[in-house]
Coordinates of C-alpha atoms in Angstrom, one line a residue:
X1091 CA 12.7 87.4 69.6
X1092 CA 14.5 90.3 68.1
X1093 CA 12.1 91.7 65.6
X1094 CA 14.8 93.4 63.6
X1095 CA 16.4 90.1 62.7
X1096 CA 13.2 89.2 60.8
X1097 CA 13.8 92.3 58.6
X1098 CA 17.3 91.5 57.4
X1099 CA 19.5 92.7 60.2
X1100 CA 22.9 91.0 60.1
X1101 CA 26.3 91.4 61.7
X1102 CA 27.4 93.4 58.7
X1103 CA 24.6 95.9 59.2
X1104 CA 25.4 96.0 62.9
X1105 CA 29.0 96.9 62.1
X1106 CA 27.9 99.7 59.8
X1107 CA 25.8 101.1 62.6
X1108 CA 28.8 101.0 65.0
X1109 CA 30.8 102.9 62.4
X1110 CA 28.3 105.5 61.4
X1111 CA 26.5 106.2 64.7
X1112 CA 27.7 106.8 68.3
X1113 CA 26.9 104.4 71.0
X1114 CA 23.3 104.4 72.4
X1115 CA 21.7 104.9 68.9
X1116 CA 19.3 102.0 68.3
X1117 CA 19.2 100.4 64.9
X1118 CA 15.8 100.1 63.0
X1119 CA 14.6 99.6 59.5
X1120 CA 11.9 101.4 57.6
X1121 CA 9.2 98.8 56.9
X1122 CA 6.8 101.2 55.2
X1123 CA 7.0 105.0 54.4
X1124 CA 3.7 106.8 53.7
X1125 CA 2.6 110.4 53.9
X1126 CA 5.0 111.8 56.4
X1127 CA 4.8 108.7 58.7
X1128 CA 7.0 105.6 58.7
X1129 CA 6.5 102.1 60.1
X1130 CA 9.8 100.9 61.5
X1131 CA 11.1 97.6 62.8
X1132 CA 13.2 97.8 66.0
X1133 CA 14.7 95.0 68.1
X1134 CA 11.7 95.3 70.4
X1135 CA 8.9 95.5 67.9
X1136 CA 7.2 97.8 65.4
X1137 CA 6.8 101.5 65.9
X1138 CA 5.0 104.4 64.1
X1139 CA 7.1 107.5 63.8
X1140 CA 7.1 110.8 62.1
X1141 CA 9.2 110.6 59.0
X1142 CA 12.1 112.5 57.5
X1143 CA 11.1 113.4 53.9
X1144 CA 14.2 111.6 52.6
X1145 CA 13.4 108.2 54.1
X1146 CA 12.2 105.3 51.9
X1147 CA 11.1 101.7 52.5
X1148 CA 14.2 99.6 53.2
X1149 CA 16.3 102.4 54.8
X1150 CA 18.3 101.4 57.9
X1151 CA 17.9 104.2 60.4
X1152 CA 19.3 105.1 63.8
X1153 CA 16.9 105.9 66.7
X1154 CA 17.7 107.9 69.8
X1155 CA 16.0 107.3 73.2
X1156 CA 13.0 109.5 72.6
X1157 CA 12.1 107.8 69.3
X1158 CA 13.7 110.6 67.2
X1159 CA 15.3 109.5 63.9
X1160 CA 19.0 110.4 63.9
X1161 CA 19.5 109.6 60.2
X1162 CA 20.0 106.6 57.9
X1163 CA 23.0 104.4 56.9
X1164 CA 24.5 104.9 53.5
X1165 CA 22.4 102.9 51.0
X1166 CA 23.8 99.9 49.4
X1167 CA 21.3 100.2 46.5
X1168 CA 18.6 102.7 45.6
X1169 CA 15.7 102.3 43.1
X1170 CA 14.7 105.6 41.8
X1171 CA 12.9 107.2 38.8
X1172 CA 12.2 110.7 37.5
X1173 CA 9.1 112.1 39.1
X1174 CA 6.2 112.0 36.7
X1175 CA 5.3 115.4 35.1
X1176 CA 8.1 117.2 36.9
X1177 CA 9.5 120.0 34.9
X1178 CA 12.3 120.5 37.5
X1179 CA 13.6 117.0 36.9
X1180 CA 13.8 115.7 40.4
X1181 CA 14.4 112.1 41.4
X1182 CA 11.8 110.1 43.2
X1183 CA 13.4 107.4 45.5
X1184 CA 11.3 104.3 45.7
X1185 CA 13.2 101.7 47.8
X1186 CA 16.6 101.3 49.4
X1187 CA 19.0 98.5 50.4
X1188 CA 17.6 95.9 47.9
X1189 CA 19.8 92.9 47.2
X1190 CA 17.6 91.4 44.5
X1191 CA 15.2 93.2 42.2
X1192 CA 12.5 90.9 40.7
X1193 CA 11.1 92.3 37.5
X1194 CA 7.6 90.7 37.5
X1195 CA 6.3 89.6 34.1
X1196 CA 2.8 88.0 33.9
X1197 CA 2.3 85.2 31.4
X1198 CA -1.4 85.8 31.0
X1199 CA -0.8 88.7 28.6
X1200 CA 1.5 89.5 25.6
X1201 CA 5.1 90.3 26.6
X1202 CA 5.9 94.0 26.5
X1203 CA 9.5 93.9 25.4
X1204 CA 10.0 97.6 25.7
X1205 CA 8.7 97.7 29.2
X1206 CA 10.9 94.7 30.1
X1207 CA 14.0 96.4 28.8
X1208 CA 13.2 99.8 30.4
X1209 CA 12.6 98.1 33.9
X1210 CA 15.8 96.0 33.6
X1211 CA 17.7 99.3 32.9
X1212 CA 16.3 100.8 36.1
X1213 CA 17.0 97.5 38.0
X1214 CA 20.7 97.3 37.0
X1215 CA 21.1 101.0 37.7
X1216 CA 19.8 100.6 41.3
X1217 CA 22.8 98.5 42.3
X1218 CA 20.6 95.4 43.0
X1219 CA 20.9 92.2 41.1
X1220 CA 18.0 91.9 38.7
X1221 CA 15.9 88.8 38.2
X1222 CA 12.9 88.3 35.8
X1223 CA 10.0 86.5 37.5
X1224 CA 7.4 85.1 35.3
X1225 CA 4.0 84.8 37.1
X1226 CA 0.7 83.1 36.3
X1227 CA 2.2 80.2 34.4
X1228 CA -1.0 78.2 35.0
X1229 CA -2.9 80.8 33.0
X1230 CA -0.8 80.8 29.9
X1231 CA -1.6 78.8 26.8
X1232 CA 1.7 80.2 25.2
X1233 CA 3.9 79.1 28.0
X1234 CA 7.0 77.8 26.2
X1235 CA 7.0 80.6 23.6
X1236 CA 6.7 83.4 26.0
X1237 CA 9.4 81.9 28.3
X1238 CA 11.8 81.5 25.4
X1239 CA 11.2 85.0 24.2
X1240 CA 11.7 86.4 27.8
X1241 CA 14.9 84.5 28.2
X1242 CA 16.1 86.0 24.9
X1243 CA 15.1 89.5 25.7
X1244 CA 16.5 89.4 29.3
X1245 CA 20.0 88.8 27.9
X1246 CA 21.8 87.0 30.7
X1247 CA 19.4 88.0 33.5
X1248 CA 18.1 84.9 35.4
X1249 CA 14.5 84.1 34.5
X1250 CA 12.3 82.2 37.0
X1251 CA 8.8 80.8 36.2
X1252 CA 6.3 80.7 38.9
X1253 CA 2.6 80.1 39.6
X1254 CA 1.3 81.3 42.9
X1255 CA -2.0 79.4 42.4
X1256 CA -0.3 76.0 41.6
X1257 CA 2.8 76.5 43.7
X1258 CA 5.1 76.0 40.8
X1259 CA 8.7 77.6 41.0
X1260 CA 8.1 79.0 44.5
X1261 CA 10.7 76.7 46.1
X1262 CA 13.3 77.8 43.6
X1263 CA 12.5 81.5 44.0
X1264 CA 12.5 81.1 47.8
X1265 CA 16.0 79.5 47.6
X1266 CA 17.3 82.6 45.8
X1267 CA 16.6 84.9 48.7
X1268 CA 19.2 84.2 51.4
X1269 CA 19.0 85.2 55.1
X1270 CA 19.5 88.9 55.4
X1271 CA 18.7 89.6 51.8
X1272 CA 15.8 91.7 50.4
X1273 CA 14.0 90.9 47.2
X1274 CA 11.8 93.8 45.8
X1275 CA 9.2 93.0 43.2
X1276 CA 8.6 95.5 40.5
X1277 CA 5.9 95.2 37.8
X1278 CA 2.6 96.6 36.4
X1279 CA -0.8 96.3 38.1
X1280 CA -2.3 92.9 38.1
X1281 CA 1.0 91.2 37.5
X1282 CA 0.6 88.9 40.5
X1283 CA 3.1 90.4 42.9
X1284 CA 0.9 90.3 46.0
X1285 CA -0.3 86.8 45.2
X1286 CA 3.3 85.7 44.8
X1287 CA 4.1 87.2 48.2
X1288 CA 1.1 85.5 49.8
X1289 CA 2.2 82.2 48.4
X1290 CA 5.8 82.6 49.6
X1291 CA 4.8 83.5 53.1
X1292 CA 1.8 81.1 53.1
X1293 CA -0.4 83.9 54.4
X1294 CA -3.0 86.1 52.7
X1295 CA -1.5 89.3 54.1
X1296 CA -1.3 91.2 50.9
X1297 CA -4.6 92.3 49.3
X1298 CA -5.2 90.9 45.8
X1299 CA -7.7 92.1 43.2
X1300 CA -9.3 90.8 40.0
X1301 CA -7.7 91.5 36.6
X1302 CA -9.9 92.9 33.8
X1303 CA -10.3 90.4 31.1
X1304 CA -10.5 93.1 28.4
X1305 CA -7.0 94.5 28.8
X1306 CA -5.3 92.3 31.5
X1307 CA -5.0 95.2 33.8
X1308 CA -5.5 94.8 37.6
X1309 CA -6.5 97.2 40.4
X1310 CA -3.8 98.6 42.6
X1311 CA -4.2 96.3 45.6
X1312 CA -0.8 97.5 46.9
X1313 CA -0.8 101.2 47.7
X1314 CA 2.7 101.6 49.2
X1315 CA 6.0 99.8 49.3
X1316 CA 6.2 97.5 52.3
X1317 CA 8.6 95.0 53.7
X1318 CA 7.3 91.5 54.4
X1319 CA 9.5 89.1 56.4
X1320 CA 9.8 85.5 55.3
X1321 CA 10.6 84.2 58.7
X1322 CA 14.4 83.6 58.7
X1323 CA 15.8 87.0 58.0
X1324 CA 15.0 87.0 54.3
X1325 CA 12.7 89.8 53.3
X1326 CA 10.3 90.6 50.4
X1327 CA 9.3 94.1 49.3
X1328 CA 5.9 94.5 47.6
X1329 CA 5.5 97.6 45.5
X1330 CA 2.5 99.3 43.8
X1331 CA 1.9 98.6 40.1
X1332 CA 3.7 101.2 38.0
X1333 CA 2.1 102.4 34.7
X1334 CA 5.4 103.8 33.5
X1335 CA 9.0 104.2 34.6
X1336 CA 10.8 107.5 33.7
X1337 CA 14.5 106.8 34.0
X1338 CA 16.8 108.8 36.2
X1339 CA 20.6 109.0 35.6
X1340 CA 20.5 105.4 34.3
X1341 CA 23.4 105.4 31.9
X1342 CA 25.1 102.5 33.6
X1343 CA 21.9 100.4 33.5
X1344 CA 21.4 101.3 29.8
X1345 CA 24.9 100.1 29.0
X1346 CA 24.3 96.9 30.9
X1347 CA 21.1 96.1 29.0
X1348 CA 22.2 97.4 25.6
X1349 CA 25.9 96.6 25.6
X1350 CA 25.5 94.8 22.3
X1351 CA 24.2 98.0 20.8
X1352 CA 26.9 100.3 22.2
X1353 CA 29.6 98.0 21.0
X1354 CA 28.5 98.7 17.5
X1355 CA 29.3 102.4 17.8
X1356 CA 33.1 101.8 17.8
X1357 CA 32.8 100.0 14.4
X1358 CA 31.2 103.0 12.6
X1359 CA 33.3 104.7 9.9
X1360 CA 32.9 108.1 11.5
X1361 CA 33.5 108.8 15.2
X1362 CA 30.6 111.3 15.3
X1363 CA 28.2 109.0 13.5
X1364 CA 24.5 109.7 14.3
X1365 CA 23.6 106.1 13.3
X1366 CA 21.0 107.2 10.9
X1367 CA 22.0 107.5 7.2
X1368 CA 25.8 108.0 7.3
X1369 CA 27.9 105.7 5.1
X1370 CA 29.7 103.0 7.1
X1371 CA 27.3 103.0 10.0
X1372 CA 27.7 99.7 11.9
X1373 CA 24.3 100.1 13.6
X1374 CA 22.4 100.5 10.3
X1375 CA 24.4 97.7 8.8
X1376 CA 23.5 95.4 11.7
X1377 CA 19.8 96.2 11.3
X1378 CA 19.9 95.6 7.6
X1379 CA 21.6 92.2 8.1
X1380 CA 19.3 91.2 10.8
X1381 CA 21.9 91.0 13.5
X1382 CA 20.3 93.9 15.4
X1383 CA 16.5 94.1 15.7
X1384 CA 15.2 97.5 14.6
X1385 CA 12.7 97.6 17.5
X1386 CA 15.6 97.1 20.0
X1387 CA 17.6 99.9 18.4
X1388 CA 14.6 102.3 18.6
X1389 CA 14.1 101.2 22.2
X1390 CA 17.7 102.1 23.1
X1391 CA 17.6 105.4 21.2
X1392 CA 14.3 106.4 22.9
X1393 CA 15.8 105.8 26.4
X1394 CA 19.2 107.4 25.5
X1395 CA 17.4 110.6 24.2
X1396 CA 15.3 110.6 27.3
X1397 CA 18.4 110.6 29.6
X1398 CA 20.0 113.3 27.4
X1399 CA 17.0 115.5 27.7
X1400 CA 16.9 114.9 31.5
X1401 CA 20.5 116.0 31.8
X1402 CA 19.9 119.1 29.8
X1403 CA 17.0 120.2 32.1
X1404 CA 19.2 119.3 35.1
X1405 CA 21.9 121.6 33.7
X1406 CA 19.5 124.5 33.1
X1407 CA 18.0 124.2 36.5
X1408 CA 21.5 124.2 38.0
X1409 CA 22.5 127.2 36.1
X1410 CA 19.3 129.0 37.3
X1411 CA 20.0 128.1 40.9
X1412 CA 23.6 129.3 40.5
X1413 CA 22.5 132.5 38.9
X1414 CA 20.1 133.3 41.8
X1415 CA 22.8 132.4 44.3
X1416 CA 25.4 134.6 42.4
X1417 CA 22.9 137.4 42.3
X1418 CA 22.3 137.2 46.0
X1419 CA 26.1 137.2 46.7
X1420 CA 26.6 140.2 44.4
X1421 CA 23.8 142.1 46.2
X1422 CA 25.2 141.4 49.6
X1423 CA 28.7 142.4 48.5
X1424 CA 27.4 145.6 47.1
X1425 CA 25.6 146.4 50.3
X1426 CA 28.7 145.6 52.3
X1427 CA 30.8 147.9 50.1
X1428 CA 28.3 150.7 50.4
X1429 CA 28.3 150.3 54.2
X1430 CA 32.1 150.5 54.3
X1431 CA 32.2 153.6 52.1
X1432 CA 29.6 155.4 54.2
X1433 CA 31.4 154.4 57.4
X1434 CA 34.7 156.0 56.1
X1435 CA 32.9 159.1 54.9
X1436 CA 31.3 159.5 58.4

């Protein structure tokens, strides 16, 4: 059997390979990328190869005869975030070519609305279609209330309720992943991502760990992003639990999740309204009337300022790079001019 078919290879992907690579280049997909090495699926099986730094799990790559990686196809989607504690403001690519991005929310702990909104912003910005997947339904004594609250907070994103232990909702979720599609799971540690994958593939292949009763946090049983085939060309992607998610160039995702907030801006009396204490501010009026939750406004403002700060740092870094480049060019031009003058004098 062609192993690559199990990892989402379709006629469409084959046509893209024919367009972007010369004949003789073998298609493959990155199953796992970890510390300078990649695990790749090929038509003839799984290979371990030295990695290009730019490759991430989910990439479609071309291989030449000696196993050398010739490059990767343009990505149909890319999940990325700002690198933590990075003063230079560089992006960290997490996964590529995802069709569905499941934001995993465990029902055995209070709903973190701010985390949900932030993750949905990143999900929309990736280019994938977001889903909200509620897990551990069998452990929740507040099932109906949390589900209703999540549906309200997700604002139009499909919400699925599951229990890996009881098997509830798995058939519905499985039906959402078509042949040739990839569903990535994104959520905090202990959210039940690995248990959900095990239940969907009916195989305890993903390690699972206990969750602390004191704070609901689990151990990181997944240490790297990895593709898991479901058997008919549909693919799951498990990801390590993320403590936080620093946004990267996510203005489109922000507008998608907070479109109701941004619509208010056009109703303000002043075009340069800061939405704080100005007269005729539609945002503050909506908060006062209860039409806009203040927590939601503060969540939007925090992410908007975060992205603005990111762009300022990017601009400063770009100016510095340009300055260094201009300085080198000026030095080379001065040396060339000096050489020409000495040549003429000689």
